[in-house]
Structure formats: C-alpha cells, structure tokens
Amino acid sequence: MPLSPAPATAQGIPQNIPRNELLILENPEGTIKNAGWFNIWAINAGSQSNGLQQAALDTLWYIDPEKGLDGPWYNSLAADKPVYNADFTEMRVKLRRGLFWSDGVEFSSADVKATVDIQVKNANMRFSAVLANNVASVEAPDAETVIFKLKKPNSRFHTNFTVRWGAIWILPKHVFDKVEDPLKFDFNKPVTLGAYTLQSFDPDGKWYIWQLREDWQRTSLGSLGKPGPKYLAYVDPGPPDKRVIAQLNHELDVIHDIAPEGMFTLAKQDKGTRAWFKGFPYGHPDPTLPAVIFNTQNENLKNRDVRWALALMIDVKAVSMAAYRGAATISAIAVPPTGIHPEAYHKPMEAWLKDFEIDTGTSKVKPYDPTVGKQIADMLRPSMGDQIPSDPAVIGNSFGLGWWKTNVAAAGELLTRAGFRKQGNQWLTPDGKPFVVRLMVEGDLRPVMTRAGTMIVQQWKQAGIDARIDVAQGTLLTRRAAGDFDAFIGWSVETWGGHQDLSYFMDSWHSQFVAQPGQPQPLRNWQRWTHPELDKIIEDIRRIGFDDPKGVELGRDYVKLMTREMPIIPLMAYNVFTAMDQTYWTGYPTSDDPYANPVTNWGNSRYMFVRLKPTK
Amino acid sequence: MNAYIAYLAKRLVQFVVVVFIGVNLAFVITHASPIDPVEQSISAVTSFGSTSPDAIAAMRASLQELYGLKGTPSEQYVTFWSRVLRGDFGPSLSAFPTPVSALIARALPWTAGLLIVSTLITWVLGNLLGGLAGYYQRNRTLKLMGVVAMGVHPIPYYIVALLLLIIFGFLWPVLPITGGSAMNLQQGWNWPFVSSVARHSILPALSLILIGLGSWFLGMRSLVSNIVTEDYVVYAETAGLDSRRVLGSYVMRNALAPQVTGLAMSLGGIFNGAVITEKVFGYPGVGTLLVDAVYAGDYGLVLGVTTVSIIAVSIGVLIIDLLYPLIDPRVELR
C-alpha cells in the first residue's frame, strides 16, 4: 500500500484542468513519433488512438461490439441505414442535416463525395485502394443525399463506412480543397466533425488533450446527450507496471489493457477500479478469436485428421490457466463468444455440438464436453472464492460453454489413419520423420498468447509430437503474411461483435484470395485454407443483405464446416483487461450494463462519454 | 611536428574507413531484417476495417513504390549513400512522410540532456571517489563505498530502475515515473516546463548514475591501486611530497587516460540513446525511437540513428586519438 496519499506522479495532471472535467485514457499506441500529424487519410502516419478516431472524427455508421445505447447500430452522419438497389450495384445514403465541422462549416454530401474522390485520385492514401476497387462514381445530387455507383455487386460496401474499430472517416472538403498534396498535409490543427476538438498535444507524442466543442449539440454524438467529460486526455502511461501504478495513484482513469496479474493487483488494492466483469474473469472479451492457426499448405497439416488429432491433445483448462490464470472465455466453435454471438451461434449450436461425432477409423467419439466452462469455474472457486459466479448462465457468459475433451487415444487413432506411426513415445510422419510442429508466438509483445502457446506445445510434446515454440517477436506480421510457420497463436476470425453478420473476416477466406505458398496472403485467412463448401457459403452471403436472417443460417453452416475440418483450433475470446477507475468518473460500460465498448482505442468508446458522470 | 602530422593523417584515414565500414554494415544488417515494413503498414491499416483482399494487393504495390522499396538492393544502396552524404535519411516508413532527420532532431535533445548530465556526474564522482579509494586504501568510509559499489555493480540495470519506480512512484509517490515533462505545458524556456523536465529526469538520471558510478569507481580504484606501487610514486612519497600533490599530479593524471577514453566513448554513444532507460521511464529520446523503429521495420529510421551514432562514436575516438599524444607523452606517434 502507498505510504502517502501524495498527488499525481506519472506525467502529472494538467493543473489548469479540474479533475471533474478531465477523463484520462490510455493511448495504446504509446509514444507517437510524429505527434503533430492528424491526417488519418495519409497512409500509416501519426496516431489514430490518440482521440482522433474516438473523439474527433466521424463517419456514416457505427456498430458497437456490445449492445449499444439503443441497439448496436448507430446512424451517425447518415440519417438511416444504407439502401441498395436489387443487385447491390448502387448504395444510396441519406445524411443528417444540422451537423457542423468544428470551424463552423456545415457538413454535407459534398464532404462524403470529396472523401471518395480525393482518395481515388491520390493512389497512395489510406483508403485509395478499397475505394478505387469498388466505386465507379459517387454523386451528391443534393446536400443530404449521396449515391455510390459500384463497379461490381457488393452487399457489404457500407461496411467500409461503418466503424467497428475504424472505417473510412469523412474528411472536410473545404479544408482539403486548399491542399496541394493531401499525402504531405499534416492536418494540424484538425478540423473535427466529432464532439471534441484538439486543445493541446505533446510534440514528443506522450499526450493529447481534446476539449468538448461548445457546439457539441451540432455533432452526431450530441444527439445522444451531452458528453460528461469536458476534456479527454489520451496519454502514453508507459509499460504495464506503470499503468497499474498510475491507476492506483488515480492518474489514469481508463487503462486499455494490462496483464491478468496487473488486473488482479488493481482489483485487490483499489476498490475503486472496475473491470468489464465485476469479479473474475474481469476482462472485456474482444470480438476476436485467438486460435491455433494451422498453415494448411504445410504437407503434414493438410489432412483434417491430423488437425483434429492436435486439437484432441489439448487440455483447454490448462491453456486457460496458463494464458489468463483462468480468466478466459473459451469457445469450441470458430466464432468469438462475445457480443451477440453467444445468442446467435454458441447457445443454439449446443445440441449439434453434443451430437457431433468423429469417426477415427477405429472408433467413434463424441468429442464435445459442454461442462468445460463450468469445470474452469469450479477449479478456480477454492482459490478465488466469491469472485467466481455460481449461476450457470453467468458462468457460461464469463467462462464460456463447452470445449473438446482431451482424448489422446482418439488423437492417436486419427494420426494412424493419416499414415503417421508411433515409435516409442514419438510420432513419425508418413515418410518416417519426426512429426515436428513449430508453434509461432509473438513473445513478450503479446504475453498472454505466448503463455497459451507454450502450454499447448508442452501438451503436444507429452503426447509424442516434436512440438517447438517459435518466438517471432516483431517478425510475426511478415512471417504470418508469408506463411512462414507451421502453426501460430493469433486470430483470423474477427467479427462485428454486436451484429451477427460474419462478413468482417469471411469474405477474405474465399479461395479466390488464397495465395500460393511463399507469397503474401491477403488479409486474415492466415490458415490459407480453401474448401468448396466454404466458397459456396461466402458466395451465398455476398448475395444477401447485411441484416438478412439467412446470414445467421449461413453462419451456422460455416461453424459446422469449420468444426468438421478444424483448419484453426478455436481457443477463447481475446480478453482485454480494461480497468476503469471510478474515483473521478462513474457510469462506465460493464457486463451488467454493456452499452458500449470501453476499450480506449475503439472508435465506439465515444459512446461512453455521454454516460460518464463526475463523482465530485 | 612532422611526426604529429603523419599521425593525424593516419588517424583521419582510419576514421573514414571505420565510418564507411560501420555505415555499410548498418545498411546490410537493416536490409537483412526479416521484418517487412510494407506488411507492418498493411497490418496497421487493415486492422481498421474490413478491407477487401483486392484492395490489400493494390495497397501492397502502392506502399512498395511509396517507400522506395521497389528498386534493386544496389539501387537502394546508391540512393542511401547519396542521401547520407547530403545528411538526408529520407522519410520514416512508420511515421510517413516525416523525415528521419526531423524525428532524430526532435528526440536528440532529450537524450543528450539526460545522458550528458548523468554521464558527467557519474564520471566525475566515480573517478574522484575511486581515485581516493585506491590511494587511501585504509580509509573506512572509502572501503565501505567499495563494498557498496561491488554490491550494486552487478545488479541488472532494469532491476535498479524498477526499484526506483516502485519506491518513488508508488510507495512514496513524489517523483514522475514516465515521460519527459508533465501534461499541458508549453515547451520552451519557461519555468513550469523547465522545472517539469528537471523533475521528470531525476529517476532516469538517478538509475543511470547508481549503476554507472560503481563501474567508474571500481575501474579507477583498480587503476590507482596499481599506480601507487609504481617506482615514481613510491619515490615521490619517500621524497616527502605532499600526498594531495602525489595523488593529483602523479597518480590521478596517469590513471585518467583510459578513463577519458571511456568517457569519450560514452558521450559518443549518447547518439544511440540509453535504450533501456528510455523504455523503462518512457523517455522521449533516441533510444525509444530506435527500439520502435526496429519493431516497425523502419529501415530509414534505424539507419539514420545508427549512422549518426557510428559517426559520433568515431568522432569521439578520433578526438581522443588526436589529444592523446598531447596529454600523454607515453603514446608513440607512429
């Protein structure tokens, strides 16, 4: 415990801003090298999570990965949902009127058109490629109407203008019209469409302070109420230990993410700290799905029997303990157990999973154990006491439902059928070599997943696989794109969270995009997996609307196919330990009131500003 | 004098050769990096939305062109040297299109301010106390200092830094634990900012001084312990010269030569930044810049920092080489 309740120490609290007007949040991007760059439309420049995308920018729609203030879908700059023509080659958008840029100019369809035209004209801007590939032309027949003519049918074109974590932000035409080269324009000071405008920033990139606009009612957020904090500070509080110290000293209201141990320390030492779940497992589950991702172009891993064998050698309870000290939400299926997905996929598919059977060639096994989530809760109860829920529904939401029973015997039968053979305690490949599986992990850049990978390697070794940890550190992105791995821990499934549609990741899984071995793989199908049934599901989804109920049916078909084929072994949600200090502010979103995503770098976190109230 | 000119010319040639080899090695090593800056950029961009695979392919081609990575390695090598000779390291890839030189210029004053002050304090204190300890070997206080220095010296740097953080940032929270200055201050020669910078530099400087002090102390004590047994020192003492004069003029002066070399190397190394210090204390200096650049595969920035560092260290060594014959007659001009 601190010996003295001395005042702020990290970077200090701005003395000229009362604490009851200032919300301090972590910018997870750390120290920003070119701090004075706010042109988010120039590729890879400046910071985005410094408040720029959360507080200053805006676009047509938002989807919250949680329940939302009034449902997960927000019409932001748009007045309504997009309207497509019958063959999805035209998208018509009606805009809100009465919204203004921070310099007093009224927002209109001309800004949307300019956002598209400028980026199509300048090939190296952030969204140039996606717009040039999709948009034949964009028209603004009046101030509140935009018509996108598309080059090819695309029932999900609007998702490019829909914030889940980021999107194509609308730029101010009247500012960019005066710019000679938009790639070299720093946009400092930014003219904003969001409810906040830049007050000051550190030229060395450690902090940014945003101030509520006096005309906040003339912004899209303003229609939901007055944001509580007059000022937002996005800061780099340093590494995880410093984040914990800063929050214990009440200098950091919202931590983006810390290690489980840091969260446990905060929960124990600071009764004012609140996480997503009130008690264990604390963390906020991202709509992403950490998994063992196989390189299915690897000769040994092409066979689904081998992949299933490796899955059956895993004890997910031990993996959960290793990775998150048990504070994980497990998932047996290839959809994260977060947002709307437990209701749309996990719970409705329990019966199918219980009946799901594998024929090993020697025996038939039903691998699904619906009680694994409960087992994890029971395992933790003796040490964590009352923090562990006893209500089965709460356990299901917190720890997940079921997973695969560890079954090394069945795994052996599957390997044998695939032509592998066991010599002593060592599995050999069909050509007589030791069965080596290198499991790539990110190292200390992502310690939770590294711990999970280490545990899985240990379990595989115990079962006779020559498994090895392969620490990639900063090379992971390059190696992942090039397919330079046998398997790695990461995610290739990312979803909207608050919406059941799976297009966010699924479209890029079509076989038309899968690269040849050694060539860079486009986007998210890191497992390089193709299957005719998968292609058909994707093509069917392309032909229906975003909200079409048939999308859920197709999503469930996808889950069944993924379960049968196991190109990735789903593990758990990516729990983000977002800690929220209630000393100065209350009203944060939590699992009890999941009205917004609290994670500081998400654009959707702006919705919590309208619910936050000062305590003093 | 002719001998000195020949010595000078030889050292200058050595300097040019060392810089040339060092910069070339930096070029080769960075370009052999397994990190692809294009993939790093694409990953950063695509994590923002549901970008289609076609768009990714187009973006990859655009980025390769934009970052100047399309040419052959030999073309890139020629471009690199032409830029180095002009003092231009091109744009940073991870902070495009900001010039590398602008990023280094922004970070360098922080690193230089912190390291020059802490290095000089450490060097002066360490050598002074080490010299005294080596000369007055029976003094109890100096003996105790030796024991403390022996105890502190092997402790890993980051342990000392973390201990300082916990003590002064948490248990007795009186000092800032991260950053170069407090929030919402106007940078410049104004008292609130200057005093804030000074406060923020206390913990990182203290951590550097605590660890560095032991090293200089033990080194100097060892040198002096050897010198005091030399004939000329014994002769001076038996001749009845004042012990302070013996220490200052005979012992310390002769012992300082290798320590001055070490100081020059340390000051030259400032351009590389105190990597661990800056990361632990979130200090906005060159060390932080370099580490982030390595993780981002930012060739230009890594090359910029390492080239400046190579040149700075080489200049430091050159200056010492040129001064040595003037301060130490034992150095031969050949």
CSV table of C-alpha atoms in Angstrom, one decimal, chain A residues 1-17 22 24 29 31 33-34 37 40 42-46 48-49 53 123-127 129-130 133-134 152 156 159-160 164-167 169 183-184 199-204 206-209 233 235-239 241-242 245-246 248-249 251 269 444-445 473-481 494 496 503-504 507-509 512-513 520-524, chain B residues 33-67 92-99 102-103 105-110 161-162 165-187 193 196 199-200 203 277-285 288-298 301:
chain,number,residue,atom,x,y,z
A,1,MET,CA,0.0,0.0,0.0
A,2,PRO,CA,1.2,3.5,-0.6
A,3,LEU,CA,2.8,5.1,2.4
A,4,SER,CA,1.5,8.5,1.5
A,5,PRO,CA,-1.6,9.7,-0.4
A,6,ALA,CA,0.7,12.1,-2.3
A,7,PRO,CA,-0.6,13.7,-5.5
A,8,ALA,CA,-0.2,12.7,-9.1
A,9,THR,CA,3.2,11.4,-10.2
A,10,ALA,CA,3.2,9.8,-13.7
A,11,GLN,CA,3.1,12.7,-16.1
A,12,GLY,CA,1.1,14.9,-13.7
A,13,ILE,CA,-2.4,16.0,-14.1
A,14,PRO,CA,-2.8,19.2,-16.0
A,15,GLN,CA,-3.0,21.8,-13.2
A,16,ASN,CA,-5.3,24.1,-15.2
A,17,ILE,CA,-8.0,21.5,-15.8
A,22,LEU,CA,-11.0,15.6,-17.3
A,24,ILE,CA,-7.6,10.4,-18.7
A,29,GLU,CA,-0.1,3.2,-29.4
A,31,THR,CA,4.6,7.4,-27.8
A,33,LYS,CA,6.8,9.6,-33.3
A,34,ASN,CA,5.2,12.3,-35.5
A,37,TRP,CA,0.3,14.6,-37.7
A,40,ILE,CA,-5.6,10.0,-40.9
A,42,ALA,CA,-2.5,9.6,-45.4
A,43,ILE,CA,-1.3,6.1,-45.1
A,44,ASN,CA,0.4,4.9,-41.9
A,45,ALA,CA,1.0,8.4,-40.4
A,46,GLY,CA,0.5,9.7,-36.9
A,48,GLN,CA,-5.2,7.1,-34.5
A,49,SER,CA,-5.9,6.1,-30.9
A,53,GLN,CA,-10.7,8.4,-34.2
A,123,ALA,CA,-3.5,6.4,-55.2
A,124,ASN,CA,-1.3,6.2,-52.0
A,125,MET,CA,-3.9,7.3,-49.5
A,126,ARG,CA,-5.2,5.0,-46.8
A,127,PHE,CA,-8.5,4.1,-48.4
A,129,ALA,CA,-7.4,1.1,-53.0
A,130,VAL,CA,-10.6,0.0,-51.4
A,133,ASN,CA,-11.6,-1.0,-56.5
A,134,ASN,CA,-15.3,-0.6,-55.6
A,152,LYS,CA,-19.4,-4.7,-59.1
A,156,ARG,CA,-21.4,-5.1,-47.8
A,159,THR,CA,-19.2,-1.7,-44.0
A,160,ASN,CA,-16.3,0.4,-45.3
A,164,ARG,CA,-16.4,-1.4,-35.7
A,165,TRP,CA,-12.9,-0.3,-34.7
A,166,GLY,CA,-12.2,2.0,-37.6
A,167,ALA,CA,-13.5,2.9,-41.0
A,169,TRP,CA,-13.5,8.7,-41.9
A,183,LEU,CA,-0.3,13.0,-48.7
A,184,LYS,CA,2.0,15.6,-47.3
A,199,GLN,CA,-6.9,21.6,-27.1
A,200,SER,CA,-3.2,20.8,-27.0
A,201,PHE,CA,-0.7,18.0,-27.5
A,202,ASP,CA,2.8,17.0,-26.6
A,203,PRO,CA,5.2,17.5,-29.5
A,204,ASP,CA,7.0,14.4,-28.2
A,206,LYS,CA,3.2,11.4,-24.9
A,207,TRP,CA,-0.2,13.1,-24.5
A,208,TYR,CA,-3.1,14.7,-26.4
A,209,ILE,CA,-5.9,16.7,-24.8
A,233,ALA,CA,-6.6,13.2,-22.2
A,235,VAL,CA,-1.8,9.5,-22.7
A,236,ASP,CA,1.1,7.0,-23.0
A,237,PRO,CA,1.4,5.9,-19.4
A,238,GLY,CA,4.3,3.5,-20.2
A,239,PRO,CA,4.6,-0.2,-19.8
A,241,ASP,CA,3.6,-1.9,-14.4
A,242,LYS,CA,3.4,1.9,-14.8
A,245,ILE,CA,0.8,2.4,-10.6
A,246,ALA,CA,-0.8,5.3,-12.5
A,248,LEU,CA,-3.5,3.2,-8.2
A,249,ASN,CA,-2.5,6.9,-8.0
A,251,GLU,CA,-3.8,9.4,-12.7
A,269,GLN,CA,-5.6,-3.0,-4.0
A,444,ASP,CA,6.7,-10.6,-25.0
A,445,LEU,CA,4.8,-8.4,-27.4
A,473,GLN,CA,8.7,-11.1,-31.8
A,474,GLY,CA,8.5,-8.3,-34.3
A,475,THR,CA,8.7,-10.6,-37.4
A,476,LEU,CA,5.3,-12.1,-36.8
A,477,LEU,CA,3.4,-9.9,-39.2
A,478,THR,CA,5.9,-10.5,-42.0
A,479,ARG,CA,6.0,-14.3,-41.4
A,480,ARG,CA,2.3,-14.6,-41.0
A,481,ALA,CA,1.7,-12.9,-44.3
A,494,GLU,CA,-12.8,-11.1,-36.2
A,496,TRP,CA,-18.6,-7.2,-35.7
A,503,SER,CA,-18.5,-10.7,-43.4
A,504,TYR,CA,-15.9,-8.8,-41.5
A,507,ASP,CA,-15.1,-12.7,-47.5
A,508,SER,CA,-11.3,-12.8,-47.5
A,509,TRP,CA,-11.5,-16.5,-46.8
A,512,GLN,CA,-10.0,-16.7,-54.9
A,513,PHE,CA,-7.8,-14.8,-52.5
A,520,PRO,CA,2.0,-12.9,-49.2
A,521,GLN,CA,-1.5,-13.9,-48.1
A,522,PRO,CA,-4.2,-11.2,-48.3
A,523,LEU,CA,-6.0,-10.5,-45.1
A,524,ARG,CA,-7.0,-12.8,-42.3
B,33,SER,CA,16.0,-7.7,-41.4
B,34,PRO,CA,13.2,-10.3,-41.5
B,35,ILE,CA,10.7,-7.5,-40.9
B,36,ASP,CA,8.9,-6.2,-43.9
B,37,PRO,CA,7.8,-2.6,-43.4
B,38,VAL,CA,5.1,-2.9,-46.1
B,39,GLU,CA,3.5,-5.8,-44.2
B,40,GLN,CA,3.7,-3.8,-41.0
B,41,SER,CA,2.0,-0.9,-42.6
B,42,ILE,CA,-0.7,-3.1,-44.2
B,43,SER,CA,-1.4,-4.7,-40.9
B,44,ALA,CA,-1.8,-1.4,-39.2
B,45,VAL,CA,-4.2,-0.1,-41.8
B,46,THR,CA,-6.3,-3.2,-42.3
B,47,SER,CA,-6.9,-3.7,-38.6
B,48,PHE,CA,-9.1,-0.6,-39.0
B,49,GLY,CA,-11.7,-2.1,-41.2
B,50,SER,CA,-13.0,-4.8,-43.5
B,51,THR,CA,-10.7,-4.0,-46.4
B,52,SER,CA,-11.1,-6.4,-49.3
B,53,PRO,CA,-8.2,-8.6,-50.4
B,54,ASP,CA,-8.1,-6.9,-53.8
B,55,ALA,CA,-7.6,-3.6,-52.0
B,56,ILE,CA,-4.8,-5.1,-49.9
B,57,ALA,CA,-3.0,-6.3,-53.0
B,58,ALA,CA,-3.3,-2.8,-54.5
B,59,MET,CA,-2.1,-1.2,-51.3
B,60,ARG,CA,0.9,-3.5,-51.1
B,61,ALA,CA,2.0,-2.4,-54.5
B,62,SER,CA,1.4,1.3,-53.7
B,63,LEU,CA,3.4,1.1,-50.4
B,64,GLN,CA,6.3,-0.6,-52.1
B,65,GLU,CA,6.5,2.3,-54.5
B,66,LEU,CA,5.9,4.9,-51.9
B,67,TYR,CA,8.6,3.6,-49.6
B,92,SER,CA,10.4,7.5,-41.9
B,93,LEU,CA,8.4,4.5,-43.1
B,94,SER,CA,6.5,4.1,-39.8
B,95,ALA,CA,5.8,7.8,-39.5
B,96,PHE,CA,5.5,8.5,-43.2
B,97,PRO,CA,6.2,11.1,-44.6
B,98,THR,CA,8.0,12.8,-41.7
B,99,PRO,CA,11.8,12.9,-42.5
B,102,ALA,CA,13.3,15.6,-38.2
B,103,LEU,CA,12.5,12.6,-35.8
B,105,ALA,CA,16.4,16.1,-34.2
B,106,ARG,CA,13.2,16.0,-32.1
B,107,ALA,CA,14.5,13.1,-29.9
B,108,LEU,CA,18.1,14.0,-29.6
B,109,PRO,CA,17.9,16.9,-27.2
B,110,TRP,CA,16.1,14.8,-24.7
B,161,ALA,CA,15.2,1.2,-12.4
B,162,LEU,CA,12.1,-0.8,-11.3
B,165,LEU,CA,9.9,3.3,-9.8
B,166,ILE,CA,8.3,1.3,-7.0
B,167,ILE,CA,9.9,3.4,-4.3
B,168,PHE,CA,9.4,6.9,-5.7
B,169,GLY,CA,6.4,6.3,-7.9
B,170,PHE,CA,4.2,4.0,-5.7
B,171,LEU,CA,5.3,3.6,-2.1
B,172,TRP,CA,6.3,7.2,-1.7
B,173,PRO,CA,4.9,8.8,-4.9
B,174,VAL,CA,6.9,12.0,-5.1
B,175,LEU,CA,8.5,11.8,-8.5
B,176,PRO,CA,7.2,11.4,-12.0
B,177,ILE,CA,7.6,7.8,-13.4
B,178,THR,CA,7.1,8.4,-17.1
B,179,GLY,CA,7.6,10.9,-19.8
B,180,GLY,CA,9.8,13.9,-20.3
B,181,SER,CA,7.5,16.5,-18.8
B,182,ALA,CA,4.1,17.0,-17.4
B,183,MET,CA,0.9,17.3,-19.5
B,184,ASN,CA,-0.3,20.5,-20.9
B,185,LEU,CA,2.8,22.6,-20.6
B,186,GLN,CA,4.1,24.8,-23.4
B,187,GLN,CA,7.6,23.5,-24.4
B,193,PHE,CA,8.3,23.4,-18.4
B,196,SER,CA,8.9,19.8,-15.0
B,199,ARG,CA,11.7,16.6,-12.2
B,200,HIS,CA,11.0,14.0,-14.8
B,203,LEU,CA,14.6,9.0,-11.7
B,277,THR,CA,16.5,3.7,-19.6
B,278,GLU,CA,14.3,5.4,-22.1
B,279,LYS,CA,12.0,2.4,-22.5
B,280,VAL,CA,11.6,1.9,-18.7
B,281,PHE,CA,10.9,5.5,-18.0
B,282,GLY,CA,9.0,6.3,-21.2
B,283,TYR,CA,11.6,9.0,-22.0
B,284,PRO,CA,11.1,10.5,-25.5
B,285,GLY,CA,14.6,10.1,-26.7
B,288,THR,CA,12.9,4.8,-27.7
B,289,LEU,CA,12.9,6.0,-31.3
B,290,LEU,CA,15.4,3.2,-32.2
B,291,VAL,CA,13.6,0.4,-30.5
B,292,ASP,CA,10.3,1.4,-32.0
B,293,ALA,CA,11.9,1.7,-35.4
B,294,VAL,CA,13.4,-1.8,-35.2
B,295,TYR,CA,10.0,-3.3,-34.3
B,296,ALA,CA,8.3,-1.4,-37.1
B,297,GLY,CA,10.9,-2.5,-39.7
B,298,ASP,CA,11.5,1.2,-40.3
B,301,LEU,CA,14.9,5.4,-39.2
